[in-house]
């Protein structure tokens, strides 16, 4: 390789991997400076979906902001809804009924499964295998049916409320959830047989974009990206919130099974294994859910006390931290949402140096970014 | 370690640069420091073995009506404790040293604070607008921001 | 092997087919517009332009359950091979210039469907956001608007079928009336 480049003088090209691209998981623009096929510099240019959610948050009330959290990470909308509800409840010290907390955990974990399904399906589609995407969507449609039964919408649910959830589970919901889990659990083995250990897929993913553990911590990576580098930190186990202490599940870490620890394959396998753990959690939650009300009494014009709080919850793409400042009025004074995808873009430039253009696609897929989380 | 103990340790080491502690009604508690000493305090917080705050969870700009502030939320994986750090800045030409050599993950957060508030981070390796177009005028998240009427001919 | 014109065989004695043609007769009469429009509506190749949440409904509409491939609509990644642009998602001011550029890169005849509230009028970000374009029709001409936030895949398919009706009505090889 070096012999060839010494023989013929080459120039660096600047290529635009533009906002509209089938593999960038949204409107991400990457400005690639390449020497032939090898990337010397890949600078991400974000902001094509900046809708000003933080400014909107200052002009609407706490309850009116709930539908906007759906659009923050639309593949895991339940997680974002619940994160906002938990943050406001932490600020105002509201007691949530237990049945509501169980329902929140059930929908959060089901949404984690459906979000990882899309991550898995679109990642394999980016690598060139289109079939697993259709399998993943087939399963995701069943989860969409469950959510439609619960709250009426397939994608942007607006289900959690400050103080609980908007409606109780209709009769038959818990049985249908159990049926879905029984149907879905063997599918994970089917996916592993289909694509996960396929020689070409493993070859494209292993030893690509290795992120060692210290670097992952220094750059602030969270969620499956951090656990793929071997750091066993999961907010649901280490700083538990809601009713997570009642459930028994494992924290999935990358093991470097097909390459170096912290490469793309590890992050991919962490997501597949997390789906298995989520199934376990939902089974336990459905078995233990108590009866009772689902919404606490919150005043109609809700004014929390003056103060500042920072609450973080484990969303499928990392931890979603909400820094909320209240000045005693009905609107938030300042709200800052810190998402896992935003910090994952931070490390993007460092990790893509020296890779080939096709590997850049693999890196974007393995960090599992989604643009509204980055741009808000 | 408790927030009060962390505050006392910082006060003992840095003296007047550590201004006050905001504990009541703030979760996690905040240690307010002078803007010029942010880099030394951050480095001490990261490298001291009893504190070892190796994760910068969040860096945000805040517009309190008389002044700006930059709020840092820090977490330690080893000791599992969290603290907040705050630096108050004047409204005209707000600027303070960057922390992206202490925590490399601060770069994107600082760019966002610069974009939406206009806070300049001295010494940053890359400070440009990140979320808004390059030729946008103004800093939207300031409390006195007026929405423009047109941008490139399209009504805002 | 009868020499029955209704089964597509020429009559044995070489005379013209009888005037009362049966249902299997393989003759169609129409003007050229009918065939051109029929071909255009049955192979609408759409540009994969998914900005935000509506993009996921678009993907799900093209995937397993609500298969859009049966209408002949496959997705293309490049505008130069697409004739339908499904604007799915919020368009911000930073993105507006690129939308116009993509629209200009599509060859004629081209159609635009604005999918979802954000593409129709700015959506939930209409009132308070400072950087959302209030409707994609401020940038490019739109043929069909599909309401919803996000619209269900059935609504998207309904919108495509309305576009197919619009295409069938065009005259003079698709010149806009």
XYZ file of C-alpha atoms in Angstrom, chain C residues 4-115:
112
model
C -61.814 -19.406 -30.988
C -60.858 -15.724 -31.095
C -61.837 -15.487 -27.465
C -58.848 -17.718 -26.574
C -56.422 -15.654 -28.552
C -56.114 -17.933 -31.530
C -56.700 -16.523 -34.985
C -59.857 -17.825 -36.653
C -59.215 -20.824 -38.859
C -60.596 -19.403 -42.061
C -58.452 -16.264 -41.933
C -61.322 -13.817 -41.553
C -61.327 -10.851 -39.107
C -62.229 -11.586 -35.433
C -65.934 -11.391 -34.652
C -67.113 -8.061 -33.245
C -68.365 -9.441 -29.900
C -64.998 -9.869 -28.212
C -64.976 -12.019 -25.083
C -63.278 -11.116 -21.799
C -59.987 -12.859 -22.701
C -59.567 -10.938 -25.941
C -56.048 -9.517 -26.078
C -56.829 -6.161 -27.555
C -56.894 -2.845 -25.745
C -57.894 0.432 -27.243
C -57.057 3.773 -25.744
C -55.037 6.882 -26.299
C -51.329 7.062 -25.604
C -51.880 9.053 -22.415
C -53.695 6.098 -20.871
C -50.732 3.788 -21.248
C -48.125 6.377 -20.303
C -50.003 7.360 -17.173
C -50.666 3.730 -16.306
C -46.970 2.969 -16.493
C -46.042 6.026 -14.479
C -48.460 5.406 -11.658
C -47.546 1.750 -11.316
C -43.842 2.280 -10.862
C -43.496 5.282 -8.597
C -39.937 5.087 -7.368
C -39.606 7.208 -4.273
C -36.594 8.956 -2.870
C -35.606 7.764 0.593
C -35.831 11.152 2.260
C -36.659 10.490 5.861
C -35.793 13.368 8.149
C -37.573 12.618 11.412
C -40.287 10.439 12.970
C -42.384 10.168 9.825
C -39.355 8.517 8.294
C -39.843 5.507 10.524
C -43.450 5.178 9.425
C -42.211 5.440 5.856
C -39.729 2.633 6.480
C -42.369 0.531 8.150
C -44.752 1.168 5.277
C -42.178 -0.130 2.859
C -41.331 -3.170 4.973
C -43.010 -6.390 6.049
C -46.597 -5.649 6.949
C -47.656 -2.702 4.822
C -45.535 -3.614 1.850
C -45.442 -0.689 -0.587
C -43.542 -2.744 -3.097
C -46.804 -4.231 -4.296
C -47.675 -0.812 -5.757
C -44.454 -0.877 -7.672
C -42.930 1.681 -5.333
C -39.350 0.813 -4.463
C -37.029 3.169 -2.695
C -34.078 4.765 -4.389
C -31.236 6.396 -2.543
C -30.415 8.944 -5.220
C -32.747 11.651 -6.534
C -31.568 11.134 -10.069
C -33.362 7.809 -10.271
C -36.481 8.771 -8.348
C -39.682 10.332 -9.518
C -41.503 10.755 -6.210
C -40.165 12.711 -3.280
C -41.850 11.792 -0.018
C -40.904 14.585 2.341
C -41.234 12.790 5.645
C -40.234 14.789 8.662
C -39.422 18.257 9.876
C -37.562 20.582 7.540
C -35.353 23.104 9.301
C -33.827 26.216 7.829
C -30.440 24.534 7.622
C -31.963 21.700 5.613
C -34.211 23.848 3.386
C -31.536 24.633 0.806
C -30.676 20.952 0.479
C -34.323 20.028 -0.053
C -34.505 22.445 -2.960
C -31.300 21.044 -4.381
C -32.580 17.473 -4.158
C -35.835 18.510 -5.824
C -33.908 20.137 -8.652
C -31.854 17.009 -9.154
C -34.899 14.857 -9.823
C -35.761 14.405 -13.501
C -39.223 15.253 -14.862
C -41.964 14.098 -14.357
C -41.652 14.416 -10.616
C -44.183 14.463 -7.821
C -43.947 15.543 -4.213
C -45.946 14.221 -1.288
C -45.730 16.122 1.984
C -46.099 13.494 4.689
